[in-house]
């Protein structure tokens, strides 16, 4: 969940001519995974299922024309971001304009010129890859590589309502590096940044169950969303994190609670009812974190109000 490898490019060909599909598949076979459909309806279904980066769409098809298929693809949330390239036997300004107005990004004329077709698909695959990279970056914190707070805010909304619907318990952990300001002041900001990254990576590696999400919450504060996790399980997780960070043995001579870098963790959990709020869950974890600090740090405290 915390890092995704770059995916293979996905291409969908929608054309009522089997000959045309065979030819295009042969031209594009090295560029990614290819699906094909011989009707608009089948093509739309495949597009929703596989979310292709690029869709090659024949304009002249019986039943649903390429223009109609394009309109549906652009109105469907799962498919609207795909790059659609029209394939058409008609050339000329008018059909070009109509294609672009329908939402296509480019078009290829029949008979298909192989290098031109390949180059146009390549261009659109690059556009799609860059767009994906931007989306990935927008979710990430630049220093630690963890998800950022904005992404956390989106995901906690989703998880909260999912748990509300299902009547399941949702856990949350707030994690804070102990005496981090003293660390920064004593060792300098460069060392401070390294320490932050090491702690962040250790927390991310320890938080890998499906749907678990770790984000940077503030300066030296992190937050973990723990789906289907009871207060007791969240406490165990917190205690385990404290051990993991302690075991990194990053020297911290300016700490009052240990000779190495440590963390404090506050955990809370609740089965969201109709009246409960995300704020309630976060406040409960925050209060527990405050108590962990007050009790001497390097420990986990479970909320008694969650
Ligand atoms: Mg046709």
CSV table of N, CA and C in Angstrom, one decimal, residues 211-268:
chain,number,residue,atom,x,y,z
A,211,UNK,N,-4.9,-2.1,3.1
A,211,UNK,CA,-5.6,-0.9,3.4
A,211,UNK,C,-5.0,0.0,4.6
A,212,UNK,N,-4.0,-0.5,5.2
A,212,UNK,CA,-3.3,0.3,6.2
A,212,UNK,C,-2.6,1.4,5.5
A,213,UNK,N,-2.6,2.6,6.1
A,213,UNK,CA,-2.0,3.7,5.5
A,213,UNK,C,-1.2,4.5,6.5
A,214,UNK,N,0.0,4.8,6.2
A,214,UNK,CA,0.8,5.7,7.1
A,214,UNK,C,1.1,7.0,6.4
A,215,UNK,N,0.9,8.1,7.1
A,215,UNK,CA,1.1,9.4,6.5
A,215,UNK,C,1.9,10.3,7.4
A,216,UNK,N,2.6,11.3,6.8
A,216,UNK,CA,3.2,12.3,7.7
A,216,UNK,C,2.1,13.3,8.1
A,217,UNK,N,2.0,13.5,9.4
A,217,UNK,CA,0.8,14.2,9.8
A,217,UNK,C,1.2,15.7,10.1
A,218,UNK,N,2.5,15.9,10.6
A,218,UNK,CA,3.0,17.2,10.8
A,218,UNK,C,4.5,17.1,10.8
A,219,UNK,N,5.2,18.0,11.4
A,219,UNK,CA,6.7,18.0,11.4
A,219,UNK,C,7.3,16.7,11.7
A,220,UNK,N,7.2,16.3,13.0
A,220,UNK,CA,7.8,15.0,13.4
A,220,UNK,C,6.7,14.0,13.8
A,221,UNK,N,5.5,14.3,13.3
A,221,UNK,CA,4.3,13.5,13.7
A,221,UNK,C,3.8,12.6,12.5
A,222,UNK,N,3.5,11.4,12.8
A,222,UNK,CA,2.9,10.5,11.8
A,222,UNK,C,1.6,10.0,12.2
A,223,UNK,N,0.8,9.5,11.3
A,223,UNK,CA,-0.5,8.9,11.6
A,223,UNK,C,-0.7,7.6,10.8
A,224,UNK,N,-1.3,6.6,11.5
A,224,UNK,CA,-1.5,5.4,10.8
A,224,UNK,C,-3.0,5.1,10.9
A,225,UNK,N,-3.6,4.8,9.7
A,225,UNK,CA,-5.0,4.3,9.7
A,225,UNK,C,-5.0,2.8,9.8
A,226,UNK,N,-5.7,2.3,10.7
A,226,UNK,CA,-5.6,0.8,11.0
A,226,UNK,C,-7.0,0.2,10.8
A,227,UNK,N,-7.4,-0.2,9.6
A,227,UNK,CA,-8.7,-0.8,9.4
A,227,UNK,C,-8.9,-2.0,10.2
A,228,UNK,N,-10.2,-2.2,10.6
A,228,UNK,CA,-10.6,-3.4,11.3
A,228,UNK,C,-9.7,-3.8,12.4
A,229,UNK,N,-9.3,-2.8,13.2
A,229,UNK,CA,-8.3,-3.0,14.3
A,229,UNK,C,-8.9,-2.5,15.6
A,230,UNK,N,-8.9,-3.4,16.6
A,230,UNK,CA,-9.5,-3.0,17.9
A,230,UNK,C,-8.4,-2.2,18.7
A,231,UNK,N,-8.9,-1.6,19.8
A,231,UNK,CA,-8.0,-0.8,20.6
A,231,UNK,C,-6.8,-1.7,21.1
A,232,UNK,N,-7.1,-2.9,21.5
A,232,UNK,CA,-6.1,-3.8,22.0
A,232,UNK,C,-5.0,-4.1,20.9
A,233,UNK,N,-5.5,-4.4,19.7
A,233,UNK,CA,-4.6,-4.7,18.6
A,233,UNK,C,-3.8,-3.4,18.3
A,234,UNK,N,-4.5,-2.3,18.3
A,234,UNK,CA,-3.8,-1.0,18.0
A,234,UNK,C,-2.7,-0.7,19.0
A,235,UNK,N,-2.9,-1.1,20.3
A,235,UNK,CA,-1.9,-0.9,21.3
A,235,UNK,C,-0.7,-1.8,21.1
A,236,UNK,N,-1.0,-3.0,20.7
A,236,UNK,CA,0.1,-3.9,20.4
A,236,UNK,C,1.0,-3.4,19.2
A,237,UNK,N,0.3,-2.9,18.2
A,237,UNK,CA,0.9,-2.3,17.1
A,237,UNK,C,1.8,-1.2,17.6
A,238,UNK,N,1.3,-0.3,18.4
A,238,UNK,CA,2.0,0.9,18.9
A,238,UNK,C,3.2,0.4,19.7
A,239,UNK,N,3.1,-0.6,20.6
A,239,UNK,CA,4.2,-1.1,21.4
A,239,UNK,C,5.3,-1.6,20.5
A,240,UNK,N,4.8,-2.3,19.5
A,240,UNK,CA,5.8,-2.9,18.5
A,240,UNK,C,6.6,-1.8,17.8
A,241,UNK,N,5.9,-0.8,17.4
A,241,UNK,CA,6.5,0.4,16.7
A,241,UNK,C,7.6,1.0,17.6
A,242,UNK,N,7.2,1.2,18.9
A,242,UNK,CA,8.2,1.8,19.8
A,242,UNK,C,9.4,0.9,19.9
A,243,UNK,N,9.3,-0.4,19.9
A,243,UNK,CA,10.4,-1.3,19.9
A,243,UNK,C,11.3,-1.1,18.7
A,244,UNK,N,10.6,-1.1,17.5
A,244,UNK,CA,11.3,-1.0,16.2
A,244,UNK,C,12.1,0.2,16.1
A,245,UNK,N,11.5,1.4,16.6
A,245,UNK,CA,12.3,2.6,16.5
A,245,UNK,C,13.4,2.6,17.5
A,246,UNK,N,13.2,2.1,18.7
A,246,UNK,CA,14.3,2.0,19.7
A,246,UNK,C,15.4,1.2,19.1
A,247,UNK,N,15.1,0.1,18.5
A,247,UNK,CA,16.1,-0.8,17.9
A,247,UNK,C,16.9,-0.2,16.8
A,248,UNK,N,16.4,0.9,16.2
A,248,UNK,CA,17.2,1.6,15.2
A,248,UNK,C,18.5,2.1,15.8
A,249,UNK,N,18.5,2.4,17.1
A,249,UNK,CA,19.6,2.9,17.9
A,249,UNK,C,20.3,4.1,17.3
A,250,UNK,N,19.4,5.1,16.9
A,250,UNK,CA,19.9,6.4,16.4
A,250,UNK,C,20.3,7.2,17.7
A,251,UNK,N,21.5,7.5,17.9
A,251,UNK,CA,21.9,8.2,19.1
A,251,UNK,C,21.2,9.5,19.3
A,252,UNK,N,20.8,9.8,20.5
A,252,UNK,CA,20.1,11.0,20.9
A,252,UNK,C,20.5,11.4,22.3
A,253,UNK,N,21.6,12.1,22.3
A,253,UNK,CA,22.2,12.5,23.6
A,253,UNK,C,21.4,13.7,24.3
A,254,UNK,N,20.5,14.3,23.5
A,254,UNK,CA,19.7,15.4,24.0
A,254,UNK,C,18.3,15.0,24.5
A,255,UNK,N,18.1,13.7,24.5
A,255,UNK,CA,16.8,13.2,25.0
A,255,UNK,C,16.8,12.9,26.5
A,256,UNK,N,15.7,13.2,27.1
A,256,UNK,CA,15.6,13.0,28.6
A,256,UNK,C,15.1,11.6,28.9
A,257,UNK,N,14.6,10.8,27.9
A,257,UNK,CA,14.0,9.5,28.2
A,257,UNK,C,14.8,8.3,27.8
A,258,UNK,N,15.8,8.5,26.9
A,258,UNK,CA,16.6,7.4,26.5
A,258,UNK,C,17.9,8.0,25.8
A,259,UNK,N,18.9,7.1,25.5
A,259,UNK,CA,20.1,7.6,24.9
A,259,UNK,C,20.0,7.5,23.4
A,260,UNK,N,18.8,6.9,22.9
A,260,UNK,CA,18.6,6.8,21.5
A,260,UNK,C,17.2,7.5,21.1
A,261,UNK,N,17.0,7.6,19.8
A,261,UNK,CA,15.7,8.2,19.4
A,261,UNK,C,14.6,7.2,19.7
A,262,UNK,N,13.5,7.8,20.3
A,262,UNK,CA,12.3,7.0,20.6
A,262,UNK,C,11.1,7.7,20.1
A,263,UNK,N,10.0,7.0,20.2
A,263,UNK,CA,8.7,7.6,19.8
A,263,UNK,C,7.7,7.4,20.9
A,264,UNK,N,6.6,8.3,20.9
A,264,UNK,CA,5.5,8.1,21.7
A,264,UNK,C,4.3,7.8,20.8
A,265,UNK,N,3.4,7.0,21.2
A,265,UNK,CA,2.2,6.6,20.3
A,265,UNK,C,0.9,6.7,21.1
A,266,UNK,N,0.0,7.4,20.5
A,266,UNK,CA,-1.4,7.4,21.1
A,266,UNK,C,-2.3,6.6,20.2
A,267,UNK,N,-3.1,5.7,20.7
A,267,UNK,CA,-4.0,4.9,19.8
A,267,UNK,C,-5.4,5.0,20.3
A,268,UNK,N,-6.3,5.0,19.3
A,268,UNK,CA,-7.8,5.0,19.6
A,268,UNK,C,-8.4,4.1,18.6
